[in-house]
PDB file of C-alpha atoms in Angstrom:
ATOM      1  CA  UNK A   1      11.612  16.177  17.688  1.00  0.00           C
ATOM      2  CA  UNK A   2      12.002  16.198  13.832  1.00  0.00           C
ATOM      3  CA  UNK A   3       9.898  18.191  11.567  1.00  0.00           C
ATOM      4  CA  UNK A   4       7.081  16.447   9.586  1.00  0.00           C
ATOM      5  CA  UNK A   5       5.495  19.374   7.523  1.00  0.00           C
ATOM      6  CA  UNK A   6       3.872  22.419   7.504  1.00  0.00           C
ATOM      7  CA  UNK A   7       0.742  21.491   5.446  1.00  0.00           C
ATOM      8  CA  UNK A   8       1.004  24.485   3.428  1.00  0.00           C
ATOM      9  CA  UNK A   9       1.938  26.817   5.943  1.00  0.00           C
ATOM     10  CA  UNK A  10      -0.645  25.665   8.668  1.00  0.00           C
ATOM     11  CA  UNK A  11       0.281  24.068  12.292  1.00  0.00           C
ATOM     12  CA  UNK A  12       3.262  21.845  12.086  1.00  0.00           C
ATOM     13  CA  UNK A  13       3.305  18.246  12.601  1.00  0.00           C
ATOM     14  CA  UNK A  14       6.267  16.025  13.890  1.00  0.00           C
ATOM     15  CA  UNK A  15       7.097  12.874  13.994  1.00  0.00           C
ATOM     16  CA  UNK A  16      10.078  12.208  16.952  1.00  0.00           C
ATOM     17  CA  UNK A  17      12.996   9.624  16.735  1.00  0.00           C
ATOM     18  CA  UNK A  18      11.676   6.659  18.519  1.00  0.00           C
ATOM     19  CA  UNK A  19       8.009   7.111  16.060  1.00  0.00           C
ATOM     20  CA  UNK A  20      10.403   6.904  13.368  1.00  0.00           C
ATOM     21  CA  UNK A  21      12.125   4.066  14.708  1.00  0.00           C
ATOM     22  CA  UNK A  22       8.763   2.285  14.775  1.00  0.00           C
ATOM     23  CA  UNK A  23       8.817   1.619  11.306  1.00  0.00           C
ATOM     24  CA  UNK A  24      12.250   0.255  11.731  1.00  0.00           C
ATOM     25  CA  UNK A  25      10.120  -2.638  13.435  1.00  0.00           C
ATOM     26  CA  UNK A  26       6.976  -2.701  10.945  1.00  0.00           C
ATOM     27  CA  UNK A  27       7.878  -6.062   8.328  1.00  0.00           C
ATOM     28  CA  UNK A  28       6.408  -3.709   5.594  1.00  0.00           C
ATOM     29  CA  UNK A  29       8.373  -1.547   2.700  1.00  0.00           C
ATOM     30  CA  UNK A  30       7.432   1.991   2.224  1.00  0.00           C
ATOM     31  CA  UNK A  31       5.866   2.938  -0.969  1.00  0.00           C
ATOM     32  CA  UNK A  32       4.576   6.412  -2.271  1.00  0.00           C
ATOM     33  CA  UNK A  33       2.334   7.702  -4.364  1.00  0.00           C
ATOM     34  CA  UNK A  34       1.074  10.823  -5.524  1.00  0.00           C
ATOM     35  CA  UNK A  35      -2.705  11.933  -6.097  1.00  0.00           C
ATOM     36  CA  UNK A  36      -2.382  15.010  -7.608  1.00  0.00           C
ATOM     37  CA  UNK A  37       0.291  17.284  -6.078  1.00  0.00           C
ATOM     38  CA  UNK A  38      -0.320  15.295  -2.341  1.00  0.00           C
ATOM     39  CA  UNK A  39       2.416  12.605  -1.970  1.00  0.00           C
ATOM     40  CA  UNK A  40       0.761   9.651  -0.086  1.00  0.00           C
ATOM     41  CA  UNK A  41       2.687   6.832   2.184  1.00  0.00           C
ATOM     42  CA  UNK A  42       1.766   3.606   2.241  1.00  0.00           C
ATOM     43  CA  UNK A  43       3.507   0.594   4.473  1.00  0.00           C
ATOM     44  CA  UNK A  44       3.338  -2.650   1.554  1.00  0.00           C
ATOM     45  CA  UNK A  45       3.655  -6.043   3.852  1.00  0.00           C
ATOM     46  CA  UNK A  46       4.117  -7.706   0.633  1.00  0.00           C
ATOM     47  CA  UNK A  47       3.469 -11.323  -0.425  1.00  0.00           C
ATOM     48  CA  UNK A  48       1.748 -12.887  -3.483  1.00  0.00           C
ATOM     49  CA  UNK A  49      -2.240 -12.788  -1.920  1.00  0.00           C
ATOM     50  CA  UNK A  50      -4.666 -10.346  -3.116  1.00  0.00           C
ATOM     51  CA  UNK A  51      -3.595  -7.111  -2.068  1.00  0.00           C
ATOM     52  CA  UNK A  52      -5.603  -5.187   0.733  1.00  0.00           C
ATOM     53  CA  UNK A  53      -5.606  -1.503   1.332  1.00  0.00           C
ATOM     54  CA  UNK A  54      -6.257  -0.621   5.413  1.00  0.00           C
ATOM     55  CA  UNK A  55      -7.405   3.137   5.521  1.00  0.00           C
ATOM     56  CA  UNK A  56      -7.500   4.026   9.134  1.00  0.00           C
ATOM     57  CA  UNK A  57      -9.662   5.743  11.449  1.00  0.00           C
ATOM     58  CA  UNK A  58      -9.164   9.829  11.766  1.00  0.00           C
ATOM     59  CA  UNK A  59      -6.245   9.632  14.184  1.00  0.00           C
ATOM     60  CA  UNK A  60      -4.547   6.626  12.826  1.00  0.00           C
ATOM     61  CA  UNK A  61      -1.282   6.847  11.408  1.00  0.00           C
ATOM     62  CA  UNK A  62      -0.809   3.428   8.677  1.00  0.00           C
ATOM     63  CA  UNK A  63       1.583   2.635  11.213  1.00  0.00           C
ATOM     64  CA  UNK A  64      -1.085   2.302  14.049  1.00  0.00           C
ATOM     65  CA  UNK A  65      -2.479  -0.622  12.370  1.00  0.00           C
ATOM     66  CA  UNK A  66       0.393  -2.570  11.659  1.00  0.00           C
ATOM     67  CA  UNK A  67      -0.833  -5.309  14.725  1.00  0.00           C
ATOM     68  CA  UNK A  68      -3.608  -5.753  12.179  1.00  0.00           C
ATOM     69  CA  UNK A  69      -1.963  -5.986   8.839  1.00  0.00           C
ATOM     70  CA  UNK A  70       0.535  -8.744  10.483  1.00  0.00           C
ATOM     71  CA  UNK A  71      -2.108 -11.160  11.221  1.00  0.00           C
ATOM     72  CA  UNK A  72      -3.767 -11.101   7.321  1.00  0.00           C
ATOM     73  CA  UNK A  73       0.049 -11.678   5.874  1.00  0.00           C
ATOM     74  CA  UNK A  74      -0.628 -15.440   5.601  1.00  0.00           C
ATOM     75  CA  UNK A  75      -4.090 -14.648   3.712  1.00  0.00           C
ATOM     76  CA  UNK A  76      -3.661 -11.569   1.523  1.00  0.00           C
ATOM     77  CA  UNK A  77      -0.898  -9.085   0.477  1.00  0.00           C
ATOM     78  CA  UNK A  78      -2.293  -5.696   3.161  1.00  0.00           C
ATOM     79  CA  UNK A  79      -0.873  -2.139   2.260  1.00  0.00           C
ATOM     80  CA  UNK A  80      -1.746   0.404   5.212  1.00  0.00           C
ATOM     81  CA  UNK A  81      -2.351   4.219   4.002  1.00  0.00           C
ATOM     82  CA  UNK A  82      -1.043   7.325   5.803  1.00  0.00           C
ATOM     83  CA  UNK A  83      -4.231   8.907   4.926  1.00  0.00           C
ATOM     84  CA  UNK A  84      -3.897  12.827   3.574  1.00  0.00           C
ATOM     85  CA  UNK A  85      -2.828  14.628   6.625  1.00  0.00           C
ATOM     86  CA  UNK A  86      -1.509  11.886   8.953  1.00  0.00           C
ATOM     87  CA  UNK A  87       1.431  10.159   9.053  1.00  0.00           C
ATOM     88  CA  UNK A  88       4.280  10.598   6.640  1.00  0.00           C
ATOM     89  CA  UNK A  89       1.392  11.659   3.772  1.00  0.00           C
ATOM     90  CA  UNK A  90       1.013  15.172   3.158  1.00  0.00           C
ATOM     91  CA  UNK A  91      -1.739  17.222   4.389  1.00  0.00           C
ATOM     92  CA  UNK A  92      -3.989  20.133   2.368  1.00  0.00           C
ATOM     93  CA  UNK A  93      -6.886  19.941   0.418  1.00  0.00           C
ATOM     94  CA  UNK A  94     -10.694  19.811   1.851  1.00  0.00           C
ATOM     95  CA  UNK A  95     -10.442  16.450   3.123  1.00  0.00           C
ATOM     96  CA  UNK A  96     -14.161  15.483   1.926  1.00  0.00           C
ATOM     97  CA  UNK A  97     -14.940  11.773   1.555  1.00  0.00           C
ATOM     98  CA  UNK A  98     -14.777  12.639  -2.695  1.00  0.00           C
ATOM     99  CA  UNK A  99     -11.122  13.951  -2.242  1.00  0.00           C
ATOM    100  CA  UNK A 100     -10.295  10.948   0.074  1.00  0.00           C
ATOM    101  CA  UNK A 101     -11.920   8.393  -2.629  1.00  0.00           C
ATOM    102  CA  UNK A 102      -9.015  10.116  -5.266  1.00  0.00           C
ATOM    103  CA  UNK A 103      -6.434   9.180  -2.582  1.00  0.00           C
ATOM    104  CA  UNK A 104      -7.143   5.618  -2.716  1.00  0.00           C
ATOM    105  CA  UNK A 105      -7.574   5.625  -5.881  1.00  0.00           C
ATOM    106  CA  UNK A 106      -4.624   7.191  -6.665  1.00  0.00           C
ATOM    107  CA  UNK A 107      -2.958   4.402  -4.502  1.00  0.00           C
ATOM    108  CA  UNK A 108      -4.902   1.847  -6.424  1.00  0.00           C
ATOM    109  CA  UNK A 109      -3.467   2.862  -9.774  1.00  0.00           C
ATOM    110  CA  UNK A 110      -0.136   4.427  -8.435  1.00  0.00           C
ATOM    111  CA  UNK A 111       0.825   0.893  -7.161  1.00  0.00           C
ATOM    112  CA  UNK A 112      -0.697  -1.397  -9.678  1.00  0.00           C
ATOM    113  CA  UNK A 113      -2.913  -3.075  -7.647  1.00  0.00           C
ATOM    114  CA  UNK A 114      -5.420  -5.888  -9.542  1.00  0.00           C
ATOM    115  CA  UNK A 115      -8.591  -5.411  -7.839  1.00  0.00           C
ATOM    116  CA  UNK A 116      -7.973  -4.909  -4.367  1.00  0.00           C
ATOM    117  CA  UNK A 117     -10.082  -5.420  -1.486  1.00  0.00           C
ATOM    118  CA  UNK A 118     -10.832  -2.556   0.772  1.00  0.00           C
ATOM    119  CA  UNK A 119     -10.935  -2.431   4.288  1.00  0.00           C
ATOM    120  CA  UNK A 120     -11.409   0.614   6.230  1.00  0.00           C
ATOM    121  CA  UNK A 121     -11.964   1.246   9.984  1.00  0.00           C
ATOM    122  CA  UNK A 122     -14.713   4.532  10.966  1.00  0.00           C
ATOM    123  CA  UNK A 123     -13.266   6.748   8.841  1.00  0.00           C
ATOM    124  CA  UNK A 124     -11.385   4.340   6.606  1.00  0.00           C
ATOM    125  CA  UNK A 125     -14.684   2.842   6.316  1.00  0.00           C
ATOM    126  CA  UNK A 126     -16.681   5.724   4.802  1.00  0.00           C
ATOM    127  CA  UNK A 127     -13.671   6.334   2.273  1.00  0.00           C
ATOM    128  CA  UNK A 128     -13.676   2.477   1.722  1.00  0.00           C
ATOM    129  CA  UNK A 129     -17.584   2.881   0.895  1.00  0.00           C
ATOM    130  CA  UNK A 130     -17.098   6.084  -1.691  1.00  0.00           C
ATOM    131  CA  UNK A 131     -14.621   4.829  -3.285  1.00  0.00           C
ATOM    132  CA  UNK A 132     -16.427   1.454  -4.280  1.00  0.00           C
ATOM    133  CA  UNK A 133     -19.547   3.528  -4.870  1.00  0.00           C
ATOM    134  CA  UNK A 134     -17.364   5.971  -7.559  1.00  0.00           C
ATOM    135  CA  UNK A 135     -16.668   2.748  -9.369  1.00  0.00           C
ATOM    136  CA  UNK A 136     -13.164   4.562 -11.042  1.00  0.00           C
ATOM    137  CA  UNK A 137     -10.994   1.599  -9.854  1.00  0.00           C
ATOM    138  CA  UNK A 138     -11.901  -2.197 -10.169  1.00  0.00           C
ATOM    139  CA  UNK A 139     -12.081  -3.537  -7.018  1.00  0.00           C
ATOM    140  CA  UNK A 140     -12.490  -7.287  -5.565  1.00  0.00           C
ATOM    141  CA  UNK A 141     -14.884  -6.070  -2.182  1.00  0.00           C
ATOM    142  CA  UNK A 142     -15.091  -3.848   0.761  1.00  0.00           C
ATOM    143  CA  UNK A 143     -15.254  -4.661   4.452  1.00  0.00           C
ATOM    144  CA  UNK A 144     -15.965  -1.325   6.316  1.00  0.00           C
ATOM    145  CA  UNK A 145     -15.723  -1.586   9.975  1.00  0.00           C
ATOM    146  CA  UNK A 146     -17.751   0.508  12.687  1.00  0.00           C
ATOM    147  CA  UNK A 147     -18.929   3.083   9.861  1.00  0.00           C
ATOM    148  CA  UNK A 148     -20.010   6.680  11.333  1.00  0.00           C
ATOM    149  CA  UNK A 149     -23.740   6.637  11.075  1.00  0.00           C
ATOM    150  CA  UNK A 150     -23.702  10.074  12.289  1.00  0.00           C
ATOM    151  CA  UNK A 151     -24.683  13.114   9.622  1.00  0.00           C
ATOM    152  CA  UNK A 152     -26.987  15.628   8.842  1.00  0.00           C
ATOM    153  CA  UNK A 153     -30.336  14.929  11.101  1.00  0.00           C
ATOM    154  CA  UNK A 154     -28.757  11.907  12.323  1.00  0.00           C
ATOM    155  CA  UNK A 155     -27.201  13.470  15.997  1.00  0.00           C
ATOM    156  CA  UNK A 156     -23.552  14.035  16.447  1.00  0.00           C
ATOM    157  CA  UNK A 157     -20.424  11.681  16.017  1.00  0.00           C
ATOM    158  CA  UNK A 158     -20.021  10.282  19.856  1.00  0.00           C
ATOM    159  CA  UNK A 159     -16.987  11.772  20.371  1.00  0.00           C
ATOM    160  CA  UNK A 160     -16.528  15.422  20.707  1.00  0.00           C
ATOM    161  CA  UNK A 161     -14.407  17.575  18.213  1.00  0.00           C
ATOM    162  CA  UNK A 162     -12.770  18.980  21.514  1.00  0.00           C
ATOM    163  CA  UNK A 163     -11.798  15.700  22.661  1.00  0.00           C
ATOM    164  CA  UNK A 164     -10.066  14.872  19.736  1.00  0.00           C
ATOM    165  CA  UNK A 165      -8.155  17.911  19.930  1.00  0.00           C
ATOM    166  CA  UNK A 166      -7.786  17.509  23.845  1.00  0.00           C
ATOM    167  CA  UNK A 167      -5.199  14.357  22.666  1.00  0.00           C
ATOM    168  CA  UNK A 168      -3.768  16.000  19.800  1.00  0.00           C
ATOM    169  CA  UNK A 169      -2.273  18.634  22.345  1.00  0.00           C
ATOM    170  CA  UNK A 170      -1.101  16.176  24.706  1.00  0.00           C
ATOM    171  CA  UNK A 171       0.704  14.240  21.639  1.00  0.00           C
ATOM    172  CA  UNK A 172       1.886  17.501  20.571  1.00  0.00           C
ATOM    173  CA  UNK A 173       3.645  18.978  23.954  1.00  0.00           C
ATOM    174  CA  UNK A 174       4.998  14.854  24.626  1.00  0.00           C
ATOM    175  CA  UNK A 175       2.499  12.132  25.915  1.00  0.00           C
ATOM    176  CA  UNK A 176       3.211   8.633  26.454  1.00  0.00           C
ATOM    177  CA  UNK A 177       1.776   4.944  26.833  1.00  0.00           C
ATOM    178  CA  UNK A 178       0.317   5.916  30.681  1.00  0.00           C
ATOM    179  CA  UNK A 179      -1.544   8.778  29.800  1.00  0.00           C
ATOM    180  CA  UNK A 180      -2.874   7.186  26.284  1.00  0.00           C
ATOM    181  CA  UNK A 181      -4.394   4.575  28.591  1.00  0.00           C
ATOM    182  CA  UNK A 182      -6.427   7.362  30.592  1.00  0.00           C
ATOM    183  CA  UNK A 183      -8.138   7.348  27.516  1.00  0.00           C
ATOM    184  CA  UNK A 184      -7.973   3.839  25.766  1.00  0.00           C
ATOM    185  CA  UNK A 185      -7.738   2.022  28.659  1.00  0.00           C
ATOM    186  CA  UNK A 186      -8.292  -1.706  27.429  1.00  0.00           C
ATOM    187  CA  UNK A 187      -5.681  -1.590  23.936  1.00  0.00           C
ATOM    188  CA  UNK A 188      -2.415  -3.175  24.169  1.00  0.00           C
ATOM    189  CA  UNK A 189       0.350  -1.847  25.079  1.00  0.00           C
ATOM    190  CA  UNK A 190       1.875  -1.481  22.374  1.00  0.00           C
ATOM    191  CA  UNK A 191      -0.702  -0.205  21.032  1.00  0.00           C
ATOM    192  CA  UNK A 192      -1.117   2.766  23.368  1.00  0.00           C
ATOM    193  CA  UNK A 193       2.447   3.352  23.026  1.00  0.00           C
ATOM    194  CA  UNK A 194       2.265   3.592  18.845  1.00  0.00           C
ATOM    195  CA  UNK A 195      -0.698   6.165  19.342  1.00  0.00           C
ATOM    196  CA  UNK A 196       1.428   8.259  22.286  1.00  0.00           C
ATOM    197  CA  UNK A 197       4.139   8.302  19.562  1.00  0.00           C
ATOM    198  CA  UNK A 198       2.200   9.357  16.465  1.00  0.00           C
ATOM    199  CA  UNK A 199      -0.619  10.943  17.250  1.00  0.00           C
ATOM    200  CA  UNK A 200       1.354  14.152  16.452  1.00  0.00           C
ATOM    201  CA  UNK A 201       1.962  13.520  12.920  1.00  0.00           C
ATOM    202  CA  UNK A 202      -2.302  14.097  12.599  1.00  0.00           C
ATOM    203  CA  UNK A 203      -2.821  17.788  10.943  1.00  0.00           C
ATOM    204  CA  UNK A 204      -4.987  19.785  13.045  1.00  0.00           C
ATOM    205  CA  UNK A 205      -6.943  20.681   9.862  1.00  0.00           C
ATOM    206  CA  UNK A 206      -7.425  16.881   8.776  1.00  0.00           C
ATOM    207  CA  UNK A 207      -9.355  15.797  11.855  1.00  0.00           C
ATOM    208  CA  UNK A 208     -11.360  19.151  12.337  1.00  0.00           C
ATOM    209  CA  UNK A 209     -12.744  19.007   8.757  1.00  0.00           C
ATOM    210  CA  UNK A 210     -12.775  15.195   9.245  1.00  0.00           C
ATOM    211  CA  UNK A 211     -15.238  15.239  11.960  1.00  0.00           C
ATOM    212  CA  UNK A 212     -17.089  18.032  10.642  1.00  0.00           C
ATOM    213  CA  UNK A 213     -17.808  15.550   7.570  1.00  0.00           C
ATOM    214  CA  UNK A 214     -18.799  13.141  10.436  1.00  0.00           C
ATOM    215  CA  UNK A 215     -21.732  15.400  10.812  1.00  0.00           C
ATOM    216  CA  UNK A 216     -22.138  17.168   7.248  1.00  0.00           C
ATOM    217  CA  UNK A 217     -21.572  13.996   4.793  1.00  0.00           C
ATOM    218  CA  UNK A 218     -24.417  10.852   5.270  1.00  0.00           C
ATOM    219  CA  UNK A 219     -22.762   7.642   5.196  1.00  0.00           C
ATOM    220  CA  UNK A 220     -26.194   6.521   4.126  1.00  0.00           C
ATOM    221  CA  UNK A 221     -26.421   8.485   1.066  1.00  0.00           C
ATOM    222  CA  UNK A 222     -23.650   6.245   0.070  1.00  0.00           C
ATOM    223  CA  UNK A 223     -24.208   2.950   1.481  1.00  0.00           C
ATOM    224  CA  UNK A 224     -27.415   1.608  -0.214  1.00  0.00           C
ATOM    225  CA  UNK A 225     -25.261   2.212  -3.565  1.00  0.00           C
ATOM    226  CA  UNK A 226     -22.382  -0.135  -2.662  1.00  0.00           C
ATOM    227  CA  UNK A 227     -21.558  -2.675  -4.670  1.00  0.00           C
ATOM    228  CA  UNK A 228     -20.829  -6.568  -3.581  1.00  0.00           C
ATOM    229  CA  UNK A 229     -19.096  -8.811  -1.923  1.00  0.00           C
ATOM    230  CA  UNK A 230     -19.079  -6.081   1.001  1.00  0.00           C
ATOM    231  CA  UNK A 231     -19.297  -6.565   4.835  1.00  0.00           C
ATOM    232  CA  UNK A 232     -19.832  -4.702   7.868  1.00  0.00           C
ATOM    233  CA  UNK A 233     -18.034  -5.182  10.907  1.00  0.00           C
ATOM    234  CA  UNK A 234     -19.135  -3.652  14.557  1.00  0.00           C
ATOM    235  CA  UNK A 235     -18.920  -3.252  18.175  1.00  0.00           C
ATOM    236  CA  UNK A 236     -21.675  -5.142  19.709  1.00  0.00           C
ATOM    237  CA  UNK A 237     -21.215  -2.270  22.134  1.00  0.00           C
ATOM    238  CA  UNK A 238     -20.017   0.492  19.660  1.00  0.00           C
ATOM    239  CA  UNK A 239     -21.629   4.131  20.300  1.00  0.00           C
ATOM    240  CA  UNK A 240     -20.708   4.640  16.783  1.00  0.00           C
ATOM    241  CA  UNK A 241     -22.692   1.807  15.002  1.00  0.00           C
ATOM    242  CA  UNK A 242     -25.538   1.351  17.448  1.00  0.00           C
ATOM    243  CA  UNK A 243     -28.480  -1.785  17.179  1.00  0.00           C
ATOM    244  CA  UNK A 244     -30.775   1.021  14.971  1.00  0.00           C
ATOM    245  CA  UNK A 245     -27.731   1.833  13.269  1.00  0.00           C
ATOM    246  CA  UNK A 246     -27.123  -1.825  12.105  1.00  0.00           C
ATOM    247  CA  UNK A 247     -30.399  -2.556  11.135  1.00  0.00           C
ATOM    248  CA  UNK A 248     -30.941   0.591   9.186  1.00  0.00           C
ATOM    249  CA  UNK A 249     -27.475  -0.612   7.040  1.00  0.00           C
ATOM    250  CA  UNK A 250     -28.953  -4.460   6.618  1.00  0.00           C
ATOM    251  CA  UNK A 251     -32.325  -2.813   5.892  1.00  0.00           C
ATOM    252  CA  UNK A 252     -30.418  -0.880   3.409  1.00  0.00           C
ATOM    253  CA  UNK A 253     -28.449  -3.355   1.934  1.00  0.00           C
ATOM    254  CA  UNK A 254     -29.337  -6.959   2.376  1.00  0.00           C
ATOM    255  CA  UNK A 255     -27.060  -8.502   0.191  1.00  0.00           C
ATOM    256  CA  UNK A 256     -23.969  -7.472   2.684  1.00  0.00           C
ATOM    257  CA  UNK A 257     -22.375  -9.687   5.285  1.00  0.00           C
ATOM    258  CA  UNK A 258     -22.878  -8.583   8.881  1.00  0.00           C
ATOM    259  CA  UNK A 259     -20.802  -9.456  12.022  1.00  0.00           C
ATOM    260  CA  UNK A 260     -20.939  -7.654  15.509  1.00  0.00           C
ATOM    261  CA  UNK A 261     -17.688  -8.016  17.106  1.00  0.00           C
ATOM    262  CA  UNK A 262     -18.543  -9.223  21.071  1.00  0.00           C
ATOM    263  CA  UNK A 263     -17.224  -6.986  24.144  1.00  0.00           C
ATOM    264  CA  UNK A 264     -16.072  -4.068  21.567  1.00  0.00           C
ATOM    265  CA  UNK A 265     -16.555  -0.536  20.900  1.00  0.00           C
ATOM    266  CA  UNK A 266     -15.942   1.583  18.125  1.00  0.00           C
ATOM    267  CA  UNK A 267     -12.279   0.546  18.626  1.00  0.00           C
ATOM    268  CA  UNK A 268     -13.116  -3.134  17.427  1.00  0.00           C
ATOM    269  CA  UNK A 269      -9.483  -4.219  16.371  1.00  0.00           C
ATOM    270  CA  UNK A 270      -8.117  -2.788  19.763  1.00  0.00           C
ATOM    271  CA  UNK A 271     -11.251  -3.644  22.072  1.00  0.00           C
ATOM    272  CA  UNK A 272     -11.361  -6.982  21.391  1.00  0.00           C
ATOM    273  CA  UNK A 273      -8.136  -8.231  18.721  1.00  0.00           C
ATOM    274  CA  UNK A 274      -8.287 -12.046  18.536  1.00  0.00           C
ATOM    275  CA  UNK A 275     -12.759 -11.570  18.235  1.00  0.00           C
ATOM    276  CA  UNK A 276     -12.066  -8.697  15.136  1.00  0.00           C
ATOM    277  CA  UNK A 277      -9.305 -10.263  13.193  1.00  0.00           C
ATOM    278  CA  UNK A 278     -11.455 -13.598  13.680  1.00  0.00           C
ATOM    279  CA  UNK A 279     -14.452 -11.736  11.907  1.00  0.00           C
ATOM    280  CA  UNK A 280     -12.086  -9.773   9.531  1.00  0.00           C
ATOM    281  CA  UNK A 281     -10.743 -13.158   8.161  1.00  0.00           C
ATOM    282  CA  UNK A 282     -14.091 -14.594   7.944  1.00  0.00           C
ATOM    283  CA  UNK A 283     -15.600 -11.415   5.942  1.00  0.00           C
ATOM    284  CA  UNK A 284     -12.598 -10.834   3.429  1.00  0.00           C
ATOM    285  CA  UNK A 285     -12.053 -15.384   2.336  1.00  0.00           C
ATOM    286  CA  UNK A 286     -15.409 -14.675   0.381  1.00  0.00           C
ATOM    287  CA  UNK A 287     -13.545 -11.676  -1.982  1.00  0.00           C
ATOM    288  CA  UNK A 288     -10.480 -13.860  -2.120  1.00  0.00           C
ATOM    289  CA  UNK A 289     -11.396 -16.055  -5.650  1.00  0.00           C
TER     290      UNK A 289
END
């Protein structure tokens, strides 16, 4: 297994041959970028629409949502981030939702994108929401999907910190597609076997001080402050965004587009693919002018 990084002398990462040989497979060029002394790697699908940048969920590699960036090549230009700490980006720093925000911008500006769109999934989707709300890079609209609602007085993010790390370990002493599914049962295949590949290239740190911020940063202190053409994509069954959830964001912020994505989770785009990318489409032709 090759050596990722050390992330400034904390728990290695690695990233084995036949992870590697994913991107071999991925119709996308890599691109980097630095935001301050962090080098950042994003996959560019390329193509002459207006460009998108995907920010995944706290254990997703870019890489992990290539099935998603292939279907929006024939309507925008995607670009998938390695967010700080996964991937092939490096890790460090305090991975707050303000530090995240720099990252994208950085990408923003480091690439030369004209007023990209912004779609982020859980995670992705609270970075997606600071970043609009910090108003340092023009942007042409956000479409956060399944937002954590979770934070201070708010009850805890669904899924347990020790579950997160339960996977990491099995990813980091060799996992595969079989024992993925244990745990995401209904995805694709390929798609379990992309996560049983990567999952080790996550920094211990990043998703412990992640899901910390699931519980110490308010996605609502954000939110109401967002500026338009934005839309918010859910699981009709999502723990994550529940029914009081939802109507506390449209309560919040009527001038956003809503969709609930049928017979999906939290894990919309992998729950239910052909019902997400339909809503996706439908939520980012609006920023497209």
């Amino acid at each position: 297994m090759a050596q990722h990084d050390q992330d400034h002398g904390r728990a290695l990462r690695a990233i084995g041959q036949a992870a590697s040989a994913d991107l071999a497979d991925t119709p996308a060029t890599s691109r980097w970028v630095k935001s301050g002394t962090t080098r950042l790697h994003v996959l560019d699908y390329g193509g002459p629409g207006v460009p998108v940048v995907i920010l995944p969920g706290i254990t997703g590699p870019a890489v992990t949502m290539d099935f998603v960036a292939r279907e929006l090549t024939d309507l925008v230009r995607p670009l998938v981030v390695d967010v700080r700490g996964r991937g092939l980006s490096d890790g460090g720093g305090t991975y707050s939702l303000e530090e995240y925000a720099e990252d994208t911008e950085a990408v923003v500006t480091g690439l030369g994108l004209a007023r990209p769109v912004l779609l982020g999934h859980s995670m992705g989707a609270r970075i997606a929401a600071v970043t609009a709300v910090r108003g340092k890079v023009p942007l042409g609209g956000t479409v956060l999907a399944d937002p954590p609602m979770s934070g201070p007085g708010r009850g805890p993010y669904p899924t347990t910190l020790d579950t997160f790390l339960g996977q990491l370990r099995q990813a980091q002493r060799g996992t595969d597609a079989d024992e993925v599914a244990a745990s995401w049962p209904r995805w694709p295949r390929r798609e379990q076997e992309l996560r049983a590949r990567w999952l080790a290239s996550c920094a211990e740190e990043a998703i412990v001080a992640t899901h910390r911020g699931f519980e110490t940063e308010d996605f609502f202190d954000w939110w109401p402050s967002v500026p338009g053409p934005t839309a918010l994509l859910y699981g009709a069954d999502s723990p994550v965004v529940t029914a009081a959830g939802a109507e506390e964001a449209r309560r919040l912020l009527p001038s956003a587009a809503f969709a609930a994505v049928p017979d999906a989770g939290h894990m919309i785009f992998w729950d239910n693919p052909a019902a997400a990318l339909a809503a996706l489409r439908d939520a980012l032709r609006p920023m497209l002018g």
